[in-house]
Amino acid sequence: MECETLEPCVNLRSPELDEIKRKLRSEFGPFVLAHEGAEREDLGKVLLLANRDLEEHEAQYQRLDLQRATLQSLLSPMRRLPNETLLHIFEYVCDENLLQNYPYHSDSKSPAKSTLPIICLPTMTISSVCFRWRELALSSPGLWAGLAVITCSFTSIEAQSLAGFVVGFISTLDLFLERSGDWPLKLVLNIEEMDPPLTCLTRHAHRWSTLKYYRDPSKAFQIPSNLRFPSLTKLDLLYRFEHSPILRSVVSNEFGFQPKNIPFHQLHYIDLQMHHEGFEALCRVLRQCPSLKSLGLQCATTPRSRAAYRKVGVLPNITSLFIRGPTTQSWNCVSEEIFPSFRFPSLNELRVKRMEQLVACNIVSWPRDAFISFVSRSSCIITTFTILGISLSDMDLIASLQVMPSLLRLEVNDKGLTHSTTHQSPITPHLLASLIQDQSDETLPISLVPKLHSLRLLFNGTAFDDCVFVSMVESRWFKPGSNLQATKLTMGMGRIRSVVLKFFQRNVPVELYKPLRVLDEEGLRVVVAGTNGAQI
């Protein structure tokens, strides 16, 4: 009886069943195979369009990346610099533009060359960077006014073959002269005879401000005698420059000139080399320089006998003296002629330097006794003392510093010394210890150079007492307004304000110099650098 009540699961006459049958016949079997080719073709078209879209998207991404890279410069910090600051940077970079005829050939050593335009022609390079930089360069004639012109002579055949180069060289020189406007010219010349470049430059003689010349002026530098140089202020040549009313500085390595060619009476600075009859010539020059403030001497002569020179006496206006010497004989000249013969009662700056070309066999010793006598006799107050590359013991330097109690700035550079018995460096633990200020007992004598404000030590060795150096700096520092300040001022001591220590051949032990970092944060200017870079 239960079977009679059951109903079939599928209604064989249902419309849905007919639809299922239709789909089974159309989507499978021979019908599908008949339409497979058309579907594959449609699918291929879809894939082709998709690939094209993908390529277009990739190309668009590349364009966006390129545009972003192009516009990235707009976000550069350089863009945010005002024109005034940017021009100051350009002025430092564009100090000198090298114009050299090509190809350069000479019996002498060729000038230094560089493949980087920013080094040899910085102004031209900067003006080619972008529109803003070009506008700034063109509106700043001072950037185009610093010129170094180097030429050499050619034979007639060479001149014909290189005519195109010469024309281009002159055109470039004219371009710089035109863009410099009326700005004073700073010239460095190495020119053969009356070359066309010199003809161009002499047309602007009224704008010559500084001039350096590196060839024999009596043989090659044929400047017309009727030229006037109203703007000339500095000269590294003694020839035909008597008509220079504002000339204040002269540098030369020769004494072969007539005094009338240089207006010595108006000079404030002169730097001369002594040789042959150099000492007598120096005396003649100094007698004609009543306004002289600074004197530089390169000693390259054997001293005369004591009967051969006469003491010039007092030079009351000299405030700065710079002495250089390359040989043992030249230092004998310093100790036997310069120091005994002159008095500089107004002297406040003294620099002594060994020349770069000094070789080991000619290493010199410090004329300790002559120097002490010179400073004591001059009764001057020296506030700045610099000694560069001189072999002397720490005791010699300490003895020399003892006669300069008012010293404010001290620099000792032993670069070039090998720290052997013949190349003594004064930078030793004993020197550093002698500079330590003892503030615990007012009855003790005042320490060495008690008023020192600035100390620069440039050390070429490897053995250095870092702890003593740190202790020395700490002993000379105190916070402004502290009780220690009053104590030190009562004892006649000053506060050190700047310390620079540079190692040429050793690293900076960072841990040992941590106390100086604290002083740097308190206001002391501290720089400590070595082969591992600046650490403070």
PDB file of C-alpha atoms in Angstrom, residues 53-307:
ATOM      1  CA  ASP A  53      46.964  46.559 -23.218  1.00  0.00           C
ATOM      2  CA  LEU A  54      49.779  45.172 -21.082  1.00  0.00           C
ATOM      3  CA  GLU A  55      52.434  46.642 -23.391  1.00  0.00           C
ATOM      4  CA  GLU A  56      50.706  50.016 -23.348  1.00  0.00           C
ATOM      5  CA  HIS A  57      50.533  49.940 -19.563  1.00  0.00           C
ATOM      6  CA  GLU A  58      54.233  49.029 -19.327  1.00  0.00           C
ATOM      7  CA  ALA A  59      55.127  51.843 -21.739  1.00  0.00           C
ATOM      8  CA  GLN A  60      53.055  54.235 -19.673  1.00  0.00           C
ATOM      9  CA  TYR A  61      54.829  53.093 -16.509  1.00  0.00           C
ATOM     10  CA  GLN A  62      58.186  53.722 -18.201  1.00  0.00           C
ATOM     11  CA  ARG A  63      57.079  57.191 -19.264  1.00  0.00           C
ATOM     12  CA  LEU A  64      55.962  57.936 -15.727  1.00  0.00           C
ATOM     13  CA  ASP A  65      59.281  56.699 -14.307  1.00  0.00           C
ATOM     14  CA  LEU A  66      61.172  58.869 -16.780  1.00  0.00           C
ATOM     15  CA  GLN A  67      59.005  61.866 -15.975  1.00  0.00           C
ATOM     16  CA  ARG A  68      59.429  61.272 -12.263  1.00  0.00           C
ATOM     17  CA  ALA A  69      63.216  61.076 -12.682  1.00  0.00           C
ATOM     18  CA  THR A  70      63.117  64.270 -14.726  1.00  0.00           C
ATOM     19  CA  LEU A  71      61.026  66.094 -12.156  1.00  0.00           C
ATOM     20  CA  GLN A  72      62.974  64.654  -9.223  1.00  0.00           C
ATOM     21  CA  SER A  73      65.511  67.472  -9.558  1.00  0.00           C
ATOM     22  CA  LEU A  74      62.713  69.899  -8.656  1.00  0.00           C
ATOM     23  CA  LEU A  75      62.727  68.351  -5.182  1.00  0.00           C
ATOM     24  CA  SER A  76      66.510  68.750  -4.806  1.00  0.00           C
ATOM     25  CA  PRO A  77      67.627  70.795  -1.755  1.00  0.00           C
ATOM     26  CA  MET A  78      69.660  72.898  -4.190  1.00  0.00           C
ATOM     27  CA  ARG A  79      66.368  74.234  -5.590  1.00  0.00           C
ATOM     28  CA  ARG A  80      65.499  75.680  -2.209  1.00  0.00           C
ATOM     29  CA  LEU A  81      68.715  77.695  -1.974  1.00  0.00           C
ATOM     30  CA  PRO A  82      68.229  81.407  -2.631  1.00  0.00           C
ATOM     31  CA  ASN A  83      70.166  82.930  -5.501  1.00  0.00           C
ATOM     32  CA  GLU A  84      72.436  84.855  -3.132  1.00  0.00           C
ATOM     33  CA  THR A  85      73.618  81.673  -1.389  1.00  0.00           C
ATOM     34  CA  LEU A  86      74.014  79.829  -4.676  1.00  0.00           C
ATOM     35  CA  LEU A  87      76.133  82.667  -6.048  1.00  0.00           C
ATOM     36  CA  HIS A  88      78.428  82.476  -3.018  1.00  0.00           C
ATOM     37  CA  ILE A  89      78.972  78.777  -3.788  1.00  0.00           C
ATOM     38  CA  PHE A  90      79.680  79.597  -7.431  1.00  0.00           C
ATOM     39  CA  GLU A  91      82.238  82.202  -6.368  1.00  0.00           C
ATOM     40  CA  TYR A  92      84.174  79.595  -4.390  1.00  0.00           C
ATOM     41  CA  VAL A  93      84.093  77.126  -7.293  1.00  0.00           C
ATOM     42  CA  CYS A  94      84.843  79.606 -10.096  1.00  0.00           C
ATOM     43  CA  ASP A  95      87.962  81.159  -8.625  1.00  0.00           C
ATOM     44  CA  GLU A  96      90.029  80.449 -11.754  1.00  0.00           C
ATOM     45  CA  ASN A  97      89.255  79.420 -15.346  1.00  0.00           C
ATOM     46  CA  LEU A  98      92.116  77.739 -17.217  1.00  0.00           C
ATOM     47  CA  LEU A  99      92.526  78.710 -20.871  1.00  0.00           C
ATOM     48  CA  GLN A 100      95.347  76.739 -22.479  1.00  0.00           C
ATOM     49  CA  ASN A 101      96.182  76.617 -26.179  1.00  0.00           C
ATOM     50  CA  TYR A 102      96.070  73.164 -27.707  1.00  0.00           C
ATOM     51  CA  PRO A 103      98.123  71.176 -28.380  1.00  0.00           C
ATOM     52  CA  TYR A 104     100.551  72.337 -25.713  1.00  0.00           C
ATOM     53  CA  HIS A 105     104.216  71.624 -26.325  1.00  0.00           C
ATOM     54  CA  SER A 106     107.230  73.064 -24.610  1.00  0.00           C
ATOM     55  CA  ASP A 107     110.698  72.067 -23.537  1.00  0.00           C
ATOM     56  CA  SER A 108     109.608  72.617 -19.981  1.00  0.00           C
ATOM     57  CA  LYS A 109     107.161  70.508 -18.066  1.00  0.00           C
ATOM     58  CA  SER A 110     103.640  70.764 -19.400  1.00  0.00           C
ATOM     59  CA  PRO A 111     101.012  72.377 -17.198  1.00  0.00           C
ATOM     60  CA  ALA A 112      98.759  70.156 -15.195  1.00  0.00           C
ATOM     61  CA  LYS A 113      95.775  68.919 -17.171  1.00  0.00           C
ATOM     62  CA  SER A 114      92.390  67.695 -16.093  1.00  0.00           C
ATOM     63  CA  THR A 115      89.685  65.877 -17.992  1.00  0.00           C
ATOM     64  CA  LEU A 116      86.944  67.406 -15.836  1.00  0.00           C
ATOM     65  CA  PRO A 117      85.566  70.672 -17.258  1.00  0.00           C
ATOM     66  CA  ILE A 118      84.343  71.694 -13.810  1.00  0.00           C
ATOM     67  CA  ILE A 119      88.014  71.933 -12.746  1.00  0.00           C
ATOM     68  CA  CYS A 120      89.565  73.717 -15.729  1.00  0.00           C
ATOM     69  CA  LEU A 121      86.535  75.768 -16.862  1.00  0.00           C
ATOM     70  CA  PRO A 122      84.180  75.900 -13.871  1.00  0.00           C
ATOM     71  CA  THR A 123      82.227  78.990 -14.950  1.00  0.00           C
ATOM     72  CA  MET A 124      81.535  77.631 -18.420  1.00  0.00           C
ATOM     73  CA  THR A 125      80.482  74.295 -16.933  1.00  0.00           C
ATOM     74  CA  ILE A 126      78.150  75.798 -14.344  1.00  0.00           C
ATOM     75  CA  SER A 127      76.489  78.012 -16.944  1.00  0.00           C
ATOM     76  CA  SER A 128      75.614  74.869 -18.948  1.00  0.00           C
ATOM     77  CA  VAL A 129      73.777  72.980 -16.193  1.00  0.00           C
ATOM     78  CA  CYS A 130      70.301  74.496 -16.332  1.00  0.00           C
ATOM     79  CA  PHE A 131      68.446  77.689 -17.167  1.00  0.00           C
ATOM     80  CA  ARG A 132      68.601  79.044 -13.617  1.00  0.00           C
ATOM     81  CA  TRP A 133      72.330  78.425 -13.242  1.00  0.00           C
ATOM     82  CA  ARG A 134      73.022  79.933 -16.643  1.00  0.00           C
ATOM     83  CA  GLU A 135      71.075  83.086 -15.794  1.00  0.00           C
ATOM     84  CA  LEU A 136      72.957  83.406 -12.507  1.00  0.00           C
ATOM     85  CA  ALA A 137      76.331  82.899 -14.198  1.00  0.00           C
ATOM     86  CA  LEU A 138      75.597  85.401 -16.956  1.00  0.00           C
ATOM     87  CA  SER A 139      74.421  87.966 -14.419  1.00  0.00           C
ATOM     88  CA  SER A 140      77.602  87.587 -12.317  1.00  0.00           C
ATOM     89  CA  PRO A 141      80.597  89.070 -14.169  1.00  0.00           C
ATOM     90  CA  GLY A 142      82.906  88.249 -11.276  1.00  0.00           C
ATOM     91  CA  LEU A 143      82.649  84.529 -12.098  1.00  0.00           C
ATOM     92  CA  TRP A 144      84.202  85.192 -15.522  1.00  0.00           C
ATOM     93  CA  ALA A 145      86.941  87.523 -14.281  1.00  0.00           C
ATOM     94  CA  GLY A 146      89.366  84.918 -12.893  1.00  0.00           C
ATOM     95  CA  LEU A 147      91.578  83.722 -15.764  1.00  0.00           C
ATOM     96  CA  ALA A 148      94.687  81.561 -16.040  1.00  0.00           C
ATOM     97  CA  VAL A 149      96.055  81.879 -19.595  1.00  0.00           C
ATOM     98  CA  ILE A 150      98.776  79.466 -20.740  1.00  0.00           C
ATOM     99  CA  THR A 151     100.321  79.533 -24.218  1.00  0.00           C
ATOM    100  CA  CYS A 152     103.509  78.404 -25.927  1.00  0.00           C
ATOM    101  CA  SER A 153     105.264  79.543 -29.098  1.00  0.00           C
ATOM    102  CA  PHE A 154     104.870  77.793 -32.462  1.00  0.00           C
ATOM    103  CA  THR A 155     106.986  77.665 -35.575  1.00  0.00           C
ATOM    104  CA  SER A 156     105.536  79.223 -38.725  1.00  0.00           C
ATOM    105  CA  ILE A 157     104.576  75.805 -40.102  1.00  0.00           C
ATOM    106  CA  GLU A 158     102.933  74.795 -36.833  1.00  0.00           C
ATOM    107  CA  ALA A 159     101.118  78.117 -36.641  1.00  0.00           C
ATOM    108  CA  GLN A 160      99.570  77.544 -40.068  1.00  0.00           C
ATOM    109  CA  SER A 161      98.395  74.039 -39.212  1.00  0.00           C
ATOM    110  CA  LEU A 162      97.007  75.166 -35.852  1.00  0.00           C
ATOM    111  CA  ALA A 163      95.389  78.377 -37.062  1.00  0.00           C
ATOM    112  CA  GLY A 164      91.926  77.027 -36.299  1.00  0.00           C
ATOM    113  CA  PHE A 165      92.866  76.219 -32.710  1.00  0.00           C
ATOM    114  CA  VAL A 166      94.323  79.701 -32.200  1.00  0.00           C
ATOM    115  CA  VAL A 167      91.148  81.346 -33.510  1.00  0.00           C
ATOM    116  CA  GLY A 168      89.035  79.234 -31.167  1.00  0.00           C
ATOM    117  CA  PHE A 169      91.337  80.012 -28.244  1.00  0.00           C
ATOM    118  CA  ILE A 170      91.100  83.767 -28.860  1.00  0.00           C
ATOM    119  CA  SER A 171      87.323  83.529 -29.273  1.00  0.00           C
ATOM    120  CA  THR A 172      87.004  81.779 -25.914  1.00  0.00           C
ATOM    121  CA  LEU A 173      89.221  84.378 -24.250  1.00  0.00           C
ATOM    122  CA  ASP A 174      87.174  87.209 -25.786  1.00  0.00           C
ATOM    123  CA  LEU A 175      84.000  85.512 -24.529  1.00  0.00           C
ATOM    124  CA  PHE A 176      85.291  85.510 -20.944  1.00  0.00           C
ATOM    125  CA  LEU A 177      86.461  89.123 -21.207  1.00  0.00           C
ATOM    126  CA  GLU A 178      83.087  90.175 -22.618  1.00  0.00           C
ATOM    127  CA  ARG A 179      81.048  88.379 -19.967  1.00  0.00           C
ATOM    128  CA  SER A 180      83.252  89.732 -17.162  1.00  0.00           C
ATOM    129  CA  GLY A 181      81.989  93.210 -18.057  1.00  0.00           C
ATOM    130  CA  ASP A 182      83.787  95.889 -16.055  1.00  0.00           C
ATOM    131  CA  TRP A 183      84.691  93.534 -13.225  1.00  0.00           C
ATOM    132  CA  PRO A 184      88.336  93.649 -11.985  1.00  0.00           C
ATOM    133  CA  LEU A 185      90.361  90.856 -13.585  1.00  0.00           C
ATOM    134  CA  LYS A 186      92.362  88.289 -11.604  1.00  0.00           C
ATOM    135  CA  LEU A 187      95.018  86.999 -13.993  1.00  0.00           C
ATOM    136  CA  VAL A 188      97.546  84.181 -13.957  1.00  0.00           C
ATOM    137  CA  LEU A 189      99.694  84.411 -17.090  1.00  0.00           C
ATOM    138  CA  ASN A 190     102.166  82.009 -18.661  1.00  0.00           C
ATOM    139  CA  ILE A 191     102.484  83.593 -22.098  1.00  0.00           C
ATOM    140  CA  GLU A 192     105.214  83.596 -24.738  1.00  0.00           C
ATOM    141  CA  GLU A 193     106.243  87.076 -25.851  1.00  0.00           C
ATOM    142  CA  MET A 194     103.522  89.294 -27.371  1.00  0.00           C
ATOM    143  CA  ASP A 195     101.070  86.509 -28.184  1.00  0.00           C
ATOM    144  CA  PRO A 196      97.564  87.352 -29.447  1.00  0.00           C
ATOM    145  CA  PRO A 197      96.085  86.444 -26.020  1.00  0.00           C
ATOM    146  CA  LEU A 198      98.279  89.081 -24.409  1.00  0.00           C
ATOM    147  CA  THR A 199      97.090  91.623 -26.971  1.00  0.00           C
ATOM    148  CA  CYS A 200      93.503  90.864 -25.940  1.00  0.00           C
ATOM    149  CA  LEU A 201      94.337  91.184 -22.259  1.00  0.00           C
ATOM    150  CA  THR A 202      96.264  94.455 -22.543  1.00  0.00           C
ATOM    151  CA  ARG A 203      93.139  96.081 -23.976  1.00  0.00           C
ATOM    152  CA  HIS A 204      91.668  95.500 -20.511  1.00  0.00           C
ATOM    153  CA  ALA A 205      94.749  96.588 -18.522  1.00  0.00           C
ATOM    154  CA  HIS A 206      92.635  99.152 -16.671  1.00  0.00           C
ATOM    155  CA  ARG A 207      90.720  96.232 -15.113  1.00  0.00           C
ATOM    156  CA  TRP A 208      93.728  94.189 -13.949  1.00  0.00           C
ATOM    157  CA  SER A 209      93.290  93.686 -10.214  1.00  0.00           C
ATOM    158  CA  THR A 210      95.726  90.868  -9.397  1.00  0.00           C
ATOM    159  CA  LEU A 211      98.457  89.475 -11.620  1.00  0.00           C
ATOM    160  CA  LYS A 212     100.731  86.451 -11.352  1.00  0.00           C
ATOM    161  CA  TYR A 213     103.307  85.779 -14.044  1.00  0.00           C
ATOM    162  CA  TYR A 214     105.440  82.636 -14.280  1.00  0.00           C
ATOM    163  CA  ARG A 215     108.093  83.462 -16.897  1.00  0.00           C
ATOM    164  CA  ASP A 216     111.091  85.748 -17.048  1.00  0.00           C
ATOM    165  CA  PRO A 217     109.539  89.193 -17.479  1.00  0.00           C
ATOM    166  CA  SER A 218     112.713  90.745 -18.874  1.00  0.00           C
ATOM    167  CA  LYS A 219     112.774  88.319 -21.828  1.00  0.00           C
ATOM    168  CA  ALA A 220     109.222  87.357 -22.643  1.00  0.00           C
ATOM    169  CA  PHE A 221     106.649  89.635 -21.070  1.00  0.00           C
ATOM    170  CA  GLN A 222     106.649  92.534 -23.518  1.00  0.00           C
ATOM    171  CA  ILE A 223     104.026  94.823 -21.988  1.00  0.00           C
ATOM    172  CA  PRO A 224     103.951  98.275 -23.595  1.00  0.00           C
ATOM    173  CA  SER A 225     105.415 100.856 -21.250  1.00  0.00           C
ATOM    174  CA  ASN A 226     102.571 103.329 -21.830  1.00  0.00           C
ATOM    175  CA  LEU A 227      99.935 101.129 -20.187  1.00  0.00           C
ATOM    176  CA  ARG A 228      98.348 102.182 -16.914  1.00  0.00           C
ATOM    177  CA  PHE A 229      97.045  99.844 -14.228  1.00  0.00           C
ATOM    178  CA  PRO A 230      94.709 101.918 -12.041  1.00  0.00           C
ATOM    179  CA  SER A 231      92.983  98.872 -10.499  1.00  0.00           C
ATOM    180  CA  LEU A 232      96.061  96.729  -9.759  1.00  0.00           C
ATOM    181  CA  THR A 233      96.167  95.739  -6.069  1.00  0.00           C
ATOM    182  CA  LYS A 234      98.356  92.604  -6.009  1.00  0.00           C
ATOM    183  CA  LEU A 235     101.351  91.698  -8.149  1.00  0.00           C
ATOM    184  CA  ASP A 236     103.532  88.610  -8.408  1.00  0.00           C
ATOM    185  CA  LEU A 237     106.002  90.299 -10.781  1.00  0.00           C
ATOM    186  CA  LEU A 238     108.316  93.314 -10.669  1.00  0.00           C
ATOM    187  CA  TYR A 239     108.210  94.953 -14.098  1.00  0.00           C
ATOM    188  CA  ARG A 240     106.554  98.052 -15.566  1.00  0.00           C
ATOM    189  CA  PHE A 241     103.995  98.542 -12.821  1.00  0.00           C
ATOM    190  CA  GLU A 242     104.990 101.873 -11.339  1.00  0.00           C
ATOM    191  CA  HIS A 243     101.668 103.438 -12.429  1.00  0.00           C
ATOM    192  CA  SER A 244      99.491 101.431  -9.999  1.00  0.00           C
ATOM    193  CA  PRO A 245      98.054 103.863  -7.455  1.00  0.00           C
ATOM    194  CA  ILE A 246      96.201 101.313  -5.299  1.00  0.00           C
ATOM    195  CA  LEU A 247      98.780  98.501  -5.408  1.00  0.00           C
ATOM    196  CA  ARG A 248      99.176  97.160  -1.870  1.00  0.00           C
ATOM    197  CA  SER A 249     100.703  93.677  -2.192  1.00  0.00           C
ATOM    198  CA  VAL A 250     103.746  92.378  -4.099  1.00  0.00           C
ATOM    199  CA  VAL A 251     105.161  88.825  -4.271  1.00  0.00           C
ATOM    200  CA  SER A 252     108.393  88.042  -6.114  1.00  0.00           C
ATOM    201  CA  ASN A 253     111.272  85.575  -6.109  1.00  0.00           C
ATOM    202  CA  GLU A 254     113.713  88.048  -7.650  1.00  0.00           C
ATOM    203  CA  PHE A 255     115.523  91.216  -6.639  1.00  0.00           C
ATOM    204  CA  GLY A 256     116.661  92.116 -10.162  1.00  0.00           C
ATOM    205  CA  PHE A 257     114.535  95.239 -10.604  1.00  0.00           C
ATOM    206  CA  GLN A 258     114.841  98.994 -10.513  1.00  0.00           C
ATOM    207  CA  PRO A 259     113.189 100.495  -7.424  1.00  0.00           C
ATOM    208  CA  LYS A 260     111.349 103.055  -9.538  1.00  0.00           C
ATOM    209  CA  ASN A 261     109.312 100.288 -11.181  1.00  0.00           C
ATOM    210  CA  ILE A 262     107.351  99.537  -8.007  1.00  0.00           C
ATOM    211  CA  PRO A 263     105.536 102.080  -5.797  1.00  0.00           C
ATOM    212  CA  PHE A 264     107.041 100.721  -2.575  1.00  0.00           C
ATOM    213  CA  HIS A 265     105.825 103.642  -0.488  1.00  0.00           C
ATOM    214  CA  GLN A 266     102.195 102.479  -0.764  1.00  0.00           C
ATOM    215  CA  LEU A 267     102.711  98.744  -0.151  1.00  0.00           C
ATOM    216  CA  HIS A 268     101.145  97.037   2.855  1.00  0.00           C
ATOM    217  CA  TYR A 269     102.461  93.521   2.118  1.00  0.00           C
ATOM    218  CA  ILE A 270     105.571  92.297   0.364  1.00  0.00           C
ATOM    219  CA  ASP A 271     106.902  88.749  -0.030  1.00  0.00           C
ATOM    220  CA  LEU A 272     110.445  88.383  -1.343  1.00  0.00           C
ATOM    221  CA  GLN A 273     113.102  85.733  -1.827  1.00  0.00           C
ATOM    222  CA  MET A 274     116.621  86.460  -0.643  1.00  0.00           C
ATOM    223  CA  HIS A 275     119.562  85.180  -2.665  1.00  0.00           C
ATOM    224  CA  HIS A 276     122.943  86.404  -3.896  1.00  0.00           C
ATOM    225  CA  GLU A 277     122.932  90.018  -2.687  1.00  0.00           C
ATOM    226  CA  GLY A 278     119.511  89.409  -1.192  1.00  0.00           C
ATOM    227  CA  PHE A 279     120.080  90.798   2.271  1.00  0.00           C
ATOM    228  CA  GLU A 280     121.378  94.138   1.025  1.00  0.00           C
ATOM    229  CA  ALA A 281     118.545  94.334  -1.502  1.00  0.00           C
ATOM    230  CA  LEU A 282     116.036  93.554   1.234  1.00  0.00           C
ATOM    231  CA  CYS A 283     117.390  96.395   3.309  1.00  0.00           C
ATOM    232  CA  ARG A 284     117.010  98.795   0.381  1.00  0.00           C
ATOM    233  CA  VAL A 285     113.437  97.683  -0.206  1.00  0.00           C
ATOM    234  CA  LEU A 286     112.372  97.936   3.432  1.00  0.00           C
ATOM    235  CA  ARG A 287     113.714 101.464   3.684  1.00  0.00           C
ATOM    236  CA  GLN A 288     111.292 102.431   0.914  1.00  0.00           C
ATOM    237  CA  CYS A 289     108.215 100.824   2.533  1.00  0.00           C
ATOM    238  CA  PRO A 290     107.032 103.093   5.352  1.00  0.00           C
ATOM    239  CA  SER A 291     103.465 101.714   5.146  1.00  0.00           C
ATOM    240  CA  LEU A 292     104.465  98.043   5.231  1.00  0.00           C
ATOM    241  CA  LYS A 293     102.328  95.917   7.592  1.00  0.00           C
ATOM    242  CA  SER A 294     103.194  92.341   6.592  1.00  0.00           C
ATOM    243  CA  LEU A 295     106.524  90.902   5.456  1.00  0.00           C
ATOM    244  CA  GLY A 296     107.222  87.515   3.887  1.00  0.00           C
ATOM    245  CA  LEU A 297     110.784  86.258   3.449  1.00  0.00           C
ATOM    246  CA  GLN A 298     112.005  83.164   1.638  1.00  0.00           C
ATOM    247  CA  CYS A 299     115.627  82.718   2.657  1.00  0.00           C
ATOM    248  CA  ALA A 300     117.759  80.955   0.069  1.00  0.00           C
ATOM    249  CA  THR A 301     121.212  82.335   0.614  1.00  0.00           C
ATOM    250  CA  THR A 302     124.345  81.673   2.593  1.00  0.00           C
ATOM    251  CA  PRO A 303     124.767  84.340   5.271  1.00  0.00           C
ATOM    252  CA  ARG A 304     127.318  87.048   4.797  1.00  0.00           C
ATOM    253  CA  SER A 305     130.072  87.681   7.272  1.00  0.00           C
ATOM    254  CA  ARG A 306     129.067  89.821  10.240  1.00  0.00           C
ATOM    255  CA  ALA A 307     131.085  92.724   8.903  1.00  0.00           C
TER     256      ALA A 307
END
